[in-house]
Amino acid sequence: MRPGERAEGQPLWKRLGWMAAIWGASVGVLGVVAMLLRGWLNS
Amino acid sequence: MFDQADALLLARIQFAFTVSFHFIFPAFSIGLASYLAVLEGLWLKTGRDVYHDLFQFWVKIFAVAFAMGVVSGIVMSYQFGTNWSVFSDRTGPILGPLMAYEVLTAFFLEAGFLGVMLFGMDRVGRKLHFTATCMVALGTFISAFWILSVNSWMQTPTGFAINEAGQFVPAGSWWAIVFNPSFPYRLVHTVIAAYLTTALVVGAVGAFQLLKARGGDRHVDADDGDPAEAGDDAGVARSTAAARKMFSMAMWMAAIVAPIQIVAGDFHGLNTLEHQPAKVMAMEGHYDSHPDGAPLILFGVPNPAEKRVDYAIEIPKASSLILKHDPNAPLAGLDSVPDDREPPVTILFWSFRIMVGIGFAMLGLGLWSLVARWRRQLYDWPWLHRAAIGMGPSGFIAVIAGWITTEVGRQPFTVYNLMRTAESASPLAAPAVGASLMAFVIVYFIVFGFGTWYILRLMSKGVLVGEHGIDDEAPIRSAGITPGPAQQAKGQAPVLSPAE
């Protein structure tokens, strides 16, 4: 099976949901790191 | 240790050191993000595995370069607060919002969609994954847009007023601030430089793999069970096809984009002459005014004490011809600039020549590749491949030399003609600045030394075939090349079309 083909059997809403979830997790991880740095600088 | 040192000089060295390290990574990731979008787009359009193999290879390198760019960029922000607090206070109302837009872009476009790009293929499918890759590429460009707008405003400030506290504040339209006079030229010149830098790295890696395949090295260093490295003929053919494809794409970029960059650089230079003439005088080594046409000094040794260029090799009137498009046009020299407004000539004179020299070397490589293509020797000319490997790091040297030219040329000001560098620094003692400088030097060489070593290691391994298997019964068809597995004898270079 070619890369990505397995996902293309899934409905669009599910794939969009995964996209939003991974995007949110990526931004969230960066946000946590930024908050920790901010807290460290303000301490 | 730093008791007798000048705190201002140490702060400037620290910023120069950290920004030079930082600039390497965005210069690479701006071009690489677009390259990844092109590769994935071509994979979707043509269905050829070679594009996917290349995408998988370069996306890992992009992730490491991106991470190092973010880490080194954070340090820059700290320094605005620690060493340049007066500058931050006075320019904050103008530059703060622009830099905030850059951070937002980096946060929500680059970093957010990077996760989808790295981990999302089997969750979101090919088209949504391609959308994420395009968002990352767009994010790197928009980040560059805002940062270069900030930098350009420092060079050619417009759209501001100065309030009672001495701060630069917006006056009228933000468009005048964002699109200040030097910004469009600097944006075009810098982004093209990033594309060329990436192209030359890609070309060097492709050339290295082609030389390696020519020597049969790929069959010897099997250590991780990968078919390409374990001597699997189909894997070798496919990874060699990938090496050819990336080398070909990179050489097209060098041949087409290097001349465009030279023209863009010329326009940028004319804009600089209009708004920052002293910078151009120093770049050209023109201590004296020339009322009847200025010569182009190709080489020489600037002598700031005597205010002349020793051992100069000149082309008469050529500088006026380039800068004014008239060989007899008068051109003012640094004798028309007060000494306390003169930028350091020696640094500018050399950094400018390094940048221009490398630009023409890139053009030469591009033209050489065209000759090789015409002679059907693009993949069979070892000296061309060696030259491409030698030129691999040249883009980084050129962008740093260009950055030095533009930044040192702004001296002795941080905001051109309005705020001096000496009045921009924090009131710190030299030992404090010197200690943090030492810490940066040590940490940077360890952290970024390891990161760079890791990237070079990934590059040297070459393109590994994808996780999806190859049908051994069918001929491999990658990038218009049709060598069947049975045609590939172990230890031989694959039979591939020379005209690709």
Coordinates of C-alpha atoms in Angstrom, one line a residue:
Chain A
M1 CA 0.0 0.0 0.0
R2 CA 1.4 3.4 -1.0
P3 CA 1.9 6.1 1.7
G4 CA -1.3 7.8 2.7
E5 CA -3.6 5.4 1.0
R6 CA -4.7 3.8 4.2
A7 CA -6.0 7.1 5.4
E8 CA -7.8 7.9 2.2
G9 CA -10.3 5.0 2.9
Q10 CA -11.5 7.1 5.9
P11 CA -14.2 9.7 5.7
L12 CA -13.1 13.3 5.1
W13 CA -14.4 14.5 8.5
K14 CA -12.2 12.0 10.2
R15 CA -9.1 13.0 8.3
L16 CA -9.8 16.6 9.0
G17 CA -10.2 15.8 12.6
W18 CA -6.8 14.1 12.7
M19 CA -5.3 17.1 11.0
A20 CA -6.8 19.5 13.6
A21 CA -5.7 17.2 16.4
I22 CA -2.1 16.9 15.2
W23 CA -2.0 20.6 14.5
G24 CA -3.4 21.4 17.9
A25 CA -1.0 19.1 19.6
S26 CA 2.0 20.6 17.8
V27 CA 0.9 24.2 18.7
G28 CA 0.1 23.0 22.3
V29 CA 3.6 21.5 22.8
L30 CA 5.2 24.6 21.6
G31 CA 2.9 26.7 23.8
V32 CA 3.9 24.7 26.9
V33 CA 7.6 25.2 26.1
A34 CA 6.9 28.9 25.6
M35 CA 5.0 29.2 28.9
L36 CA 7.8 27.4 30.8
L37 CA 10.4 29.8 29.3
R38 CA 8.1 32.7 30.2
G39 CA 7.7 31.5 33.7
W40 CA 11.4 30.9 34.1
L41 CA 12.2 34.4 32.8
N42 CA 9.7 36.1 35.1
S43 CA 10.8 34.1 38.2
Chain B
M1 CA 38.8 38.8 32.2
F2 CA 36.7 41.4 30.4
D3 CA 37.3 44.3 32.9
Q4 CA 39.2 46.3 30.3
A5 CA 36.9 45.4 27.4
D6 CA 34.3 47.6 25.8
A7 CA 30.8 46.5 26.8
L8 CA 29.3 47.9 23.6
L9 CA 31.8 46.0 21.4
L10 CA 31.2 42.8 23.3
A11 CA 27.4 43.2 22.9
R12 CA 27.9 43.7 19.2
I13 CA 30.1 40.7 18.9
Q14 CA 27.6 38.6 20.8
F15 CA 24.7 39.7 18.5
A16 CA 26.9 39.2 15.4
F17 CA 27.9 35.7 16.6
T18 CA 24.4 34.5 17.5
V19 CA 22.7 36.0 14.4
S20 CA 25.3 34.4 12.1
F21 CA 24.6 31.0 13.6
H22 CA 20.9 31.6 13.5
F23 CA 20.8 32.9 9.9
I24 CA 22.2 29.7 8.6
F25 CA 19.1 27.7 9.6
P26 CA 16.3 29.9 8.2
A27 CA 18.3 30.5 5.1
F28 CA 18.2 26.7 4.6
S29 CA 14.7 26.0 5.9
I30 CA 13.0 28.7 3.8
G31 CA 14.2 27.0 0.6
L32 CA 13.9 23.5 1.9
A33 CA 10.2 24.0 2.9
S34 CA 9.4 25.1 -0.6
Y35 CA 11.5 22.3 -2.1
L36 CA 9.5 19.8 0.0
A37 CA 6.2 21.3 -1.3
V38 CA 7.4 21.0 -4.9
L39 CA 8.5 17.4 -4.3
E40 CA 5.2 16.4 -2.7
G41 CA 3.3 18.2 -5.4
L42 CA 5.2 16.4 -8.1
W43 CA 4.7 13.1 -6.3
L44 CA 0.9 13.7 -6.2
K45 CA 0.8 14.8 -9.9
T46 CA 3.1 12.1 -11.4
G47 CA 2.8 9.2 -8.9
R48 CA 6.6 8.7 -9.3
D49 CA 8.2 7.1 -6.2
V50 CA 11.4 9.1 -6.7
Y51 CA 9.7 12.3 -5.5
H52 CA 8.3 10.6 -2.4
D53 CA 11.7 9.1 -1.6
L54 CA 13.3 12.5 -1.9
F55 CA 10.5 14.0 0.3
Q56 CA 11.1 11.4 3.0
F57 CA 14.8 12.1 2.9
W58 CA 14.7 15.9 3.1
V59 CA 11.8 16.2 5.5
K60 CA 14.0 14.7 8.3
I61 CA 16.8 17.2 7.6
F62 CA 14.2 20.0 7.5
A63 CA 12.9 19.0 10.9
V64 CA 16.4 19.2 12.5
A65 CA 17.2 22.5 10.7
F66 CA 13.9 23.9 11.7
A67 CA 14.4 23.0 15.3
M68 CA 17.9 24.5 15.4
G69 CA 16.5 27.7 13.7
V70 CA 13.8 28.0 16.4
V71 CA 16.3 27.5 19.3
S72 CA 18.9 29.9 17.9
G73 CA 16.1 32.5 17.1
I74 CA 14.8 32.5 20.7
V75 CA 18.3 33.6 21.8
M76 CA 18.1 36.6 19.5
S77 CA 14.9 37.7 21.2
Y78 CA 16.5 37.5 24.7
Q79 CA 19.3 39.7 23.6
F80 CA 16.9 42.5 22.7
G81 CA 16.0 42.6 26.4
T82 CA 19.4 41.9 27.9
N83 CA 22.0 43.8 25.8
W84 CA 19.8 46.1 23.7
S85 CA 17.2 47.3 26.1
V86 CA 17.4 50.9 25.1
F87 CA 16.9 50.0 21.5
S88 CA 13.9 47.8 22.5
D89 CA 12.3 50.5 24.5
R90 CA 12.7 53.2 21.8
T91 CA 11.7 51.1 18.8
G92 CA 9.3 48.7 20.5
P93 CA 6.1 50.6 19.5
I94 CA 7.1 50.1 15.8
L95 CA 9.0 46.8 15.8
G96 CA 7.2 44.9 18.5
P97 CA 4.0 44.3 16.5
L98 CA 5.9 43.3 13.4
M99 CA 7.9 40.8 15.4
A100 CA 4.8 39.5 17.1
Y101 CA 3.3 38.7 13.7
E102 CA 6.5 36.8 12.9
V103 CA 6.1 34.7 16.1
L104 CA 2.4 34.1 15.4
T105 CA 3.2 32.9 11.9
A106 CA 6.0 30.6 13.2
F107 CA 3.7 29.3 15.9
F108 CA 0.5 28.6 14.0
L109 CA 1.7 27.9 10.5
E110 CA 5.2 26.6 10.6
A111 CA 5.3 24.7 13.9
G112 CA 1.6 23.6 13.9
F113 CA 1.6 22.2 10.4
L114 CA 5.1 20.7 10.8
G115 CA 3.5 18.1 13.1
V116 CA 1.1 17.1 10.4
M117 CA 3.9 17.1 7.8
L118 CA 6.1 14.8 10.0
F119 CA 3.5 12.5 11.5
G120 CA 0.3 12.9 9.6
M121 CA 0.6 11.1 6.3
D122 CA -1.1 7.9 7.4
R123 CA -3.8 9.8 9.3
V124 CA -4.9 12.6 7.0
G125 CA -4.1 11.2 3.5
R126 CA -2.0 12.6 0.7
K127 CA -3.9 15.8 -0.3
L128 CA -4.3 17.1 3.3
H129 CA -0.7 16.2 3.9
F130 CA 0.3 18.2 0.9
T131 CA -1.8 21.1 2.2
A132 CA 0.1 20.9 5.5
T133 CA 3.5 21.0 3.6
C134 CA 2.3 24.0 1.7
M135 CA 1.3 25.7 4.9
V136 CA 4.8 25.1 6.4
A137 CA 6.4 26.5 3.2
L138 CA 4.0 29.5 3.3
G139 CA 4.8 30.0 7.0
T140 CA 8.6 30.1 6.4
F141 CA 8.0 32.7 3.8
I142 CA 5.7 34.9 5.9
S143 CA 8.1 34.6 8.8
A144 CA 10.9 35.9 6.5
F145 CA 8.5 38.7 5.4
W146 CA 8.0 40.1 8.9
I147 CA 11.6 39.7 10.0
L148 CA 12.9 41.4 6.8
S149 CA 10.3 44.1 7.2
V150 CA 11.7 44.8 10.7
N151 CA 15.3 44.8 9.5
S152 CA 14.4 47.0 6.5
W153 CA 12.7 49.5 8.7
M154 CA 15.9 49.8 10.7
Q155 CA 17.7 50.6 7.4
T156 CA 15.1 52.9 5.9
P157 CA 12.7 54.0 8.6
T158 CA 9.4 55.6 7.5
G159 CA 5.9 56.1 8.8
F160 CA 7.0 57.1 12.3
A161 CA 7.0 60.0 14.8
I162 CA 9.1 60.4 17.9
N163 CA 7.2 61.0 21.1
E164 CA 8.2 62.9 24.2
A165 CA 9.9 59.8 25.7
G166 CA 12.1 59.6 22.6
Q167 CA 10.3 56.5 21.3
F168 CA 9.6 55.8 17.7
V169 CA 5.8 55.5 17.4
P170 CA 3.6 54.8 14.4
A171 CA 2.4 58.0 12.5
G172 CA -0.2 57.5 9.8
S173 CA -0.3 54.2 8.0
W174 CA 1.3 50.9 9.0
W175 CA 1.7 50.2 5.3
A176 CA 4.5 52.9 5.3
I177 CA 6.2 51.1 8.2
V178 CA 5.9 47.5 6.8
F179 CA 6.6 48.4 3.2
N180 CA 9.4 50.8 3.9
P181 CA 11.6 51.8 0.9
S182 CA 14.2 49.0 1.1
F183 CA 11.9 46.2 2.1
P184 CA 10.7 44.9 -1.2
Y185 CA 14.3 44.7 -2.6
R186 CA 15.6 43.1 0.6
L187 CA 12.8 40.5 0.7
V188 CA 13.3 39.4 -2.9
H189 CA 17.1 39.3 -2.6
T190 CA 17.1 37.4 0.7
V191 CA 14.4 34.9 -0.2
I192 CA 16.1 34.1 -3.6
A193 CA 19.3 33.7 -1.6
A194 CA 17.6 31.2 0.6
Y195 CA 16.3 29.2 -2.4
L196 CA 19.8 29.2 -4.0
T197 CA 21.4 28.2 -0.7
T198 CA 19.1 25.2 -0.4
A199 CA 19.5 24.3 -4.1
L200 CA 23.3 24.2 -3.7
V201 CA 23.1 21.9 -0.6
V202 CA 20.6 19.6 -2.5
G203 CA 22.9 19.6 -5.5
A204 CA 26.0 18.8 -3.3
V205 CA 24.2 15.9 -1.7
G206 CA 23.0 14.6 -5.1
A207 CA 26.5 15.0 -6.5
F208 CA 28.0 13.2 -3.5
Q209 CA 25.6 10.3 -3.9
L210 CA 26.3 10.1 -7.6
L211 CA 30.1 10.0 -7.0
K212 CA 29.5 7.4 -4.3
A213 CA 27.3 5.3 -6.6
R214 CA 30.0 5.6 -9.4
G215 CA 32.6 4.2 -7.0
G216 CA 30.2 1.4 -5.9
D217 CA 30.4 2.6 -2.3
R218 CA 26.7 2.0 -1.7
H219 CA 27.3 -1.7 -1.9
V220 CA 29.8 -1.9 0.9
D221 CA 28.6 0.0 3.9
A222 CA 25.6 -2.1 4.7
D223 CA 25.0 -1.6 8.4
D224 CA 21.3 -1.1 9.1
G225 CA 19.5 -3.6 6.9
D226 CA 18.3 -1.0 4.4
P227 CA 17.9 -2.4 1.0
A228 CA 19.8 0.5 -0.6
E229 CA 22.8 0.0 1.6
A230 CA 22.6 -3.7 1.8
G231 CA 23.4 -4.1 -1.8
D232 CA 19.8 -4.7 -3.0
D233 CA 20.0 -3.8 -6.6
A234 CA 16.5 -2.5 -6.9
G235 CA 17.1 -0.3 -3.9
V236 CA 20.4 0.9 -5.3
A237 CA 18.7 1.8 -8.6
R238 CA 16.0 3.7 -6.9
S239 CA 18.3 5.7 -4.6
T240 CA 20.6 6.5 -7.5
A241 CA 17.5 7.7 -9.5
A242 CA 16.7 9.9 -6.5
A243 CA 20.3 11.3 -6.4
R244 CA 20.0 12.1 -10.1
K245 CA 16.7 13.7 -9.7
M246 CA 17.8 16.0 -6.9
F247 CA 21.1 16.9 -8.7
S248 CA 19.2 17.7 -11.8
M249 CA 16.6 19.9 -10.0
A250 CA 19.3 21.7 -8.1
M251 CA 21.3 22.4 -11.2
W252 CA 18.2 23.8 -12.9
M253 CA 17.8 26.1 -9.9
A254 CA 21.4 27.3 -10.1
A255 CA 21.2 27.9 -13.9
I256 CA 17.9 29.8 -13.8
V257 CA 17.8 31.5 -10.4
A258 CA 21.5 32.6 -10.0
P259 CA 21.2 35.1 -12.9
I260 CA 17.9 36.3 -11.5
Q261 CA 19.6 36.8 -8.2
I262 CA 22.3 38.9 -9.8
V263 CA 19.7 41.1 -11.3
A264 CA 17.8 41.3 -8.0
G265 CA 21.0 42.2 -6.2
D266 CA 21.7 45.0 -8.7
F267 CA 18.2 46.5 -8.1
H268 CA 18.8 46.2 -4.3
G269 CA 22.2 48.0 -4.7
L270 CA 20.5 50.8 -6.6
N271 CA 17.9 51.1 -3.9
T272 CA 20.7 51.2 -1.3
L273 CA 22.5 53.9 -3.2
E274 CA 19.4 56.0 -3.1
H275 CA 18.7 55.6 0.6
Q276 CA 22.1 54.6 2.2
P277 CA 24.7 56.0 -0.1
A278 CA 27.5 55.8 2.5
K279 CA 27.0 52.0 2.6
V280 CA 27.5 51.7 -1.1
M281 CA 30.6 54.0 -1.0
A282 CA 32.2 51.7 1.6
M283 CA 31.2 48.6 -0.4
E284 CA 32.8 50.0 -3.5
G285 CA 35.9 51.3 -1.6
H286 CA 35.2 54.9 -2.8
Y287 CA 37.0 57.1 -0.3
D288 CA 37.1 59.9 -2.8
S289 CA 34.3 61.5 -4.9
H290 CA 34.6 61.0 -8.6
P291 CA 33.0 63.9 -10.6
D292 CA 33.7 62.4 -14.0
G293 CA 32.8 58.7 -13.5
A294 CA 33.9 56.3 -10.7
P295 CA 36.1 53.2 -11.3
L296 CA 35.0 49.8 -10.3
I297 CA 37.6 48.5 -7.8
L298 CA 37.7 44.7 -8.3
F299 CA 40.3 44.0 -5.7
G300 CA 42.5 46.0 -3.3
V301 CA 43.4 46.5 0.3
P302 CA 41.4 49.2 2.0
N303 CA 43.6 51.5 4.1
P304 CA 41.3 53.3 6.5
A305 CA 44.2 55.3 8.1
E306 CA 45.1 56.9 4.8
K307 CA 41.6 56.8 3.4
R308 CA 42.5 55.0 0.2
V309 CA 42.5 51.5 -1.3
D310 CA 46.0 50.2 -1.8
Y311 CA 47.0 47.9 -4.7
A312 CA 43.7 48.5 -6.3
I313 CA 42.8 46.7 -9.5
E314 CA 40.2 48.9 -11.2
I315 CA 38.0 49.1 -14.3
P316 CA 37.7 52.8 -15.2
K317 CA 34.2 54.4 -14.9
A318 CA 32.6 50.9 -14.5
S319 CA 31.2 51.8 -11.1
S320 CA 29.3 54.8 -12.4
L321 CA 28.1 52.6 -15.3
I322 CA 26.7 50.0 -12.9
L323 CA 25.3 52.4 -10.3
K324 CA 24.1 55.2 -12.5
H325 CA 24.0 53.5 -15.9
D326 CA 26.2 56.3 -17.3
P327 CA 30.0 55.9 -17.3
N328 CA 30.6 59.6 -16.8
A329 CA 28.0 60.1 -14.0
P330 CA 29.5 61.7 -10.9
L331 CA 29.6 59.5 -7.8
A332 CA 30.2 60.9 -4.3
G333 CA 32.7 59.2 -2.0
L334 CA 33.2 58.9 1.7
D335 CA 35.0 62.3 1.7
S336 CA 31.5 63.7 1.5
V337 CA 30.4 61.9 4.7
P338 CA 31.3 63.1 8.2
D339 CA 33.8 60.7 9.9
D340 CA 31.3 60.0 12.7
R341 CA 28.8 58.7 10.2
E342 CA 31.1 56.5 8.2
P343 CA 30.6 52.7 8.2
P344 CA 33.7 50.4 8.6
V345 CA 35.0 50.2 5.1
T346 CA 37.3 47.2 5.3
I347 CA 34.6 44.8 6.5
L348 CA 32.1 46.0 3.9
F349 CA 34.6 46.0 1.1
W350 CA 35.4 42.3 1.7
S351 CA 32.0 41.0 2.7
F352 CA 30.5 42.5 -0.4
R353 CA 33.2 40.9 -2.7
I354 CA 32.7 37.5 -1.0
M355 CA 29.0 37.7 -1.6
V356 CA 29.3 38.8 -5.2
G357 CA 32.1 36.4 -6.0
I358 CA 30.1 33.4 -4.7
G359 CA 27.1 34.6 -6.7
F360 CA 29.1 34.5 -9.9
A361 CA 30.5 31.1 -9.0
M362 CA 26.9 29.9 -8.6
L363 CA 26.1 31.2 -12.0
G364 CA 29.3 29.5 -13.4
L365 CA 28.1 26.2 -11.8
G366 CA 24.7 26.6 -13.3
L367 CA 26.1 27.3 -16.8
W368 CA 28.5 24.3 -16.5
S369 CA 25.5 22.1 -15.7
L370 CA 23.8 23.4 -18.8
V371 CA 26.8 22.4 -20.9
A372 CA 26.8 19.0 -19.2
R373 CA 23.1 18.6 -19.9
W374 CA 23.6 19.5 -23.5
R375 CA 26.5 17.0 -23.8
R376 CA 24.3 14.4 -22.0
Q377 CA 27.0 14.2 -19.2
L378 CA 25.1 15.7 -16.3
Y379 CA 25.3 12.4 -14.3
D380 CA 28.6 11.3 -15.8
W381 CA 31.0 14.2 -15.2
P382 CA 32.9 13.7 -12.0
W383 CA 34.5 17.1 -12.0
L384 CA 31.1 18.8 -12.2
H385 CA 30.0 16.7 -9.3
R386 CA 33.1 17.6 -7.3
A387 CA 32.5 21.3 -8.1
A388 CA 28.9 20.9 -6.9
I389 CA 30.0 19.3 -3.7
G390 CA 32.6 22.2 -3.2
M391 CA 29.8 24.7 -3.8
G392 CA 27.5 23.0 -1.3
P393 CA 28.2 25.4 1.7
S394 CA 28.8 28.4 -0.5
G395 CA 25.2 29.6 -0.2
F396 CA 25.6 29.9 3.6
I397 CA 28.8 31.8 3.2
A398 CA 27.1 34.1 0.7
V399 CA 24.1 34.9 2.9
I400 CA 26.2 35.6 5.9
A401 CA 28.5 37.8 3.9
G402 CA 25.4 39.6 2.5
W403 CA 24.0 40.0 6.0
I404 CA 27.3 41.4 7.2
T405 CA 27.3 43.8 4.3
T406 CA 23.8 45.1 5.0
E407 CA 24.2 45.3 8.8
V408 CA 27.7 46.7 9.1
G409 CA 26.8 49.1 6.3
R410 CA 24.1 50.5 8.6
Q411 CA 26.7 51.4 11.2
P412 CA 27.2 53.5 13.3
F413 CA 23.4 53.5 13.6
T414 CA 20.8 50.9 14.6
V415 CA 18.0 53.0 13.1
Y416 CA 19.7 54.6 10.1
N417 CA 20.6 58.2 10.7
L418 CA 18.3 58.4 13.7
M419 CA 19.6 56.3 16.6
R420 CA 23.2 55.4 17.1
T421 CA 24.4 51.9 18.1
A422 CA 26.2 53.3 21.0
E423 CA 23.0 54.8 22.5
S424 CA 21.0 51.5 21.8
A425 CA 22.9 49.2 24.3
S426 CA 21.9 48.3 27.8
P427 CA 23.9 50.0 30.6
L428 CA 25.8 46.8 31.4
A429 CA 29.3 46.2 32.6
A430 CA 31.7 44.5 30.2
P431 CA 32.2 41.4 32.4
A432 CA 28.5 40.7 32.3
V433 CA 28.3 40.8 28.5
G434 CA 31.6 39.0 28.1
A435 CA 30.5 36.1 30.4
S436 CA 27.2 35.6 28.4
L437 CA 29.2 35.8 25.2
M438 CA 31.6 33.1 26.4
A439 CA 28.6 30.9 27.4
F440 CA 27.0 31.4 24.0
V441 CA 30.2 30.5 22.1
I442 CA 30.6 27.3 24.2
V443 CA 26.9 26.2 24.1
Y444 CA 26.5 27.1 20.4
F445 CA 29.5 25.0 19.3
I446 CA 28.3 22.0 21.3
V447 CA 24.6 22.2 20.4
F448 CA 24.8 23.3 16.9
G449 CA 27.9 21.4 16.2
F450 CA 26.0 18.2 17.1
G451 CA 23.0 19.3 15.1
T452 CA 25.1 20.1 12.0
W453 CA 27.0 16.8 12.4
Y454 CA 23.6 14.9 12.6
I455 CA 22.4 16.7 9.4
L456 CA 25.6 15.9 7.6
R457 CA 25.3 12.2 8.7
L458 CA 21.7 12.1 7.3
M459 CA 22.9 13.6 4.1
S460 CA 25.8 11.2 3.7
K461 CA 23.6 8.2 4.1
G462 CA 21.7 9.2 0.9
V463 CA 18.1 8.6 -0.1
L464 CA 16.7 5.4 1.4
V465 CA 13.9 3.7 -0.5
G466 CA 10.4 4.1 1.0
E467 CA 8.8 1.7 3.4
H468 CA 6.5 0.4 0.7
G469 CA 8.0 -2.5 -1.2
I470 CA 9.2 -2.8 -4.7
D471 CA 7.7 -5.4 -7.0
D472 CA 10.8 -7.4 -8.0
E473 CA 9.0 -8.7 -11.1
A474 CA 8.2 -5.3 -12.5
P475 CA 10.7 -2.9 -14.0
I476 CA 11.5 0.1 -11.7
R477 CA 10.3 3.3 -13.3
S478 CA 11.6 6.4 -11.5
A479 CA 11.8 9.8 -13.0
G480 CA 11.6 8.5 -16.6
I481 CA 14.3 5.9 -15.9
T482 CA 13.6 2.3 -16.7
P483 CA 16.3 0.0 -15.4
G484 CA 14.7 -3.4 -14.5
P485 CA 16.1 -5.1 -11.4
A486 CA 17.6 -7.9 -13.5
Q487 CA 19.6 -5.3 -15.5
Q488 CA 21.4 -4.2 -12.4
A489 CA 24.4 -6.3 -11.7
K490 CA 25.7 -6.0 -8.1
G491 CA 28.5 -3.5 -7.9
Q492 CA 27.6 -1.8 -11.2
A493 CA 26.2 1.7 -11.6
P494 CA 22.6 1.5 -12.8
V495 CA 21.8 2.0 -16.4
L496 CA 20.0 5.3 -16.6
S497 CA 19.0 7.8 -19.2
P498 CA 21.7 10.5 -19.6
A499 CA 19.2 13.0 -20.8
E500 CA 17.0 13.3 -17.8

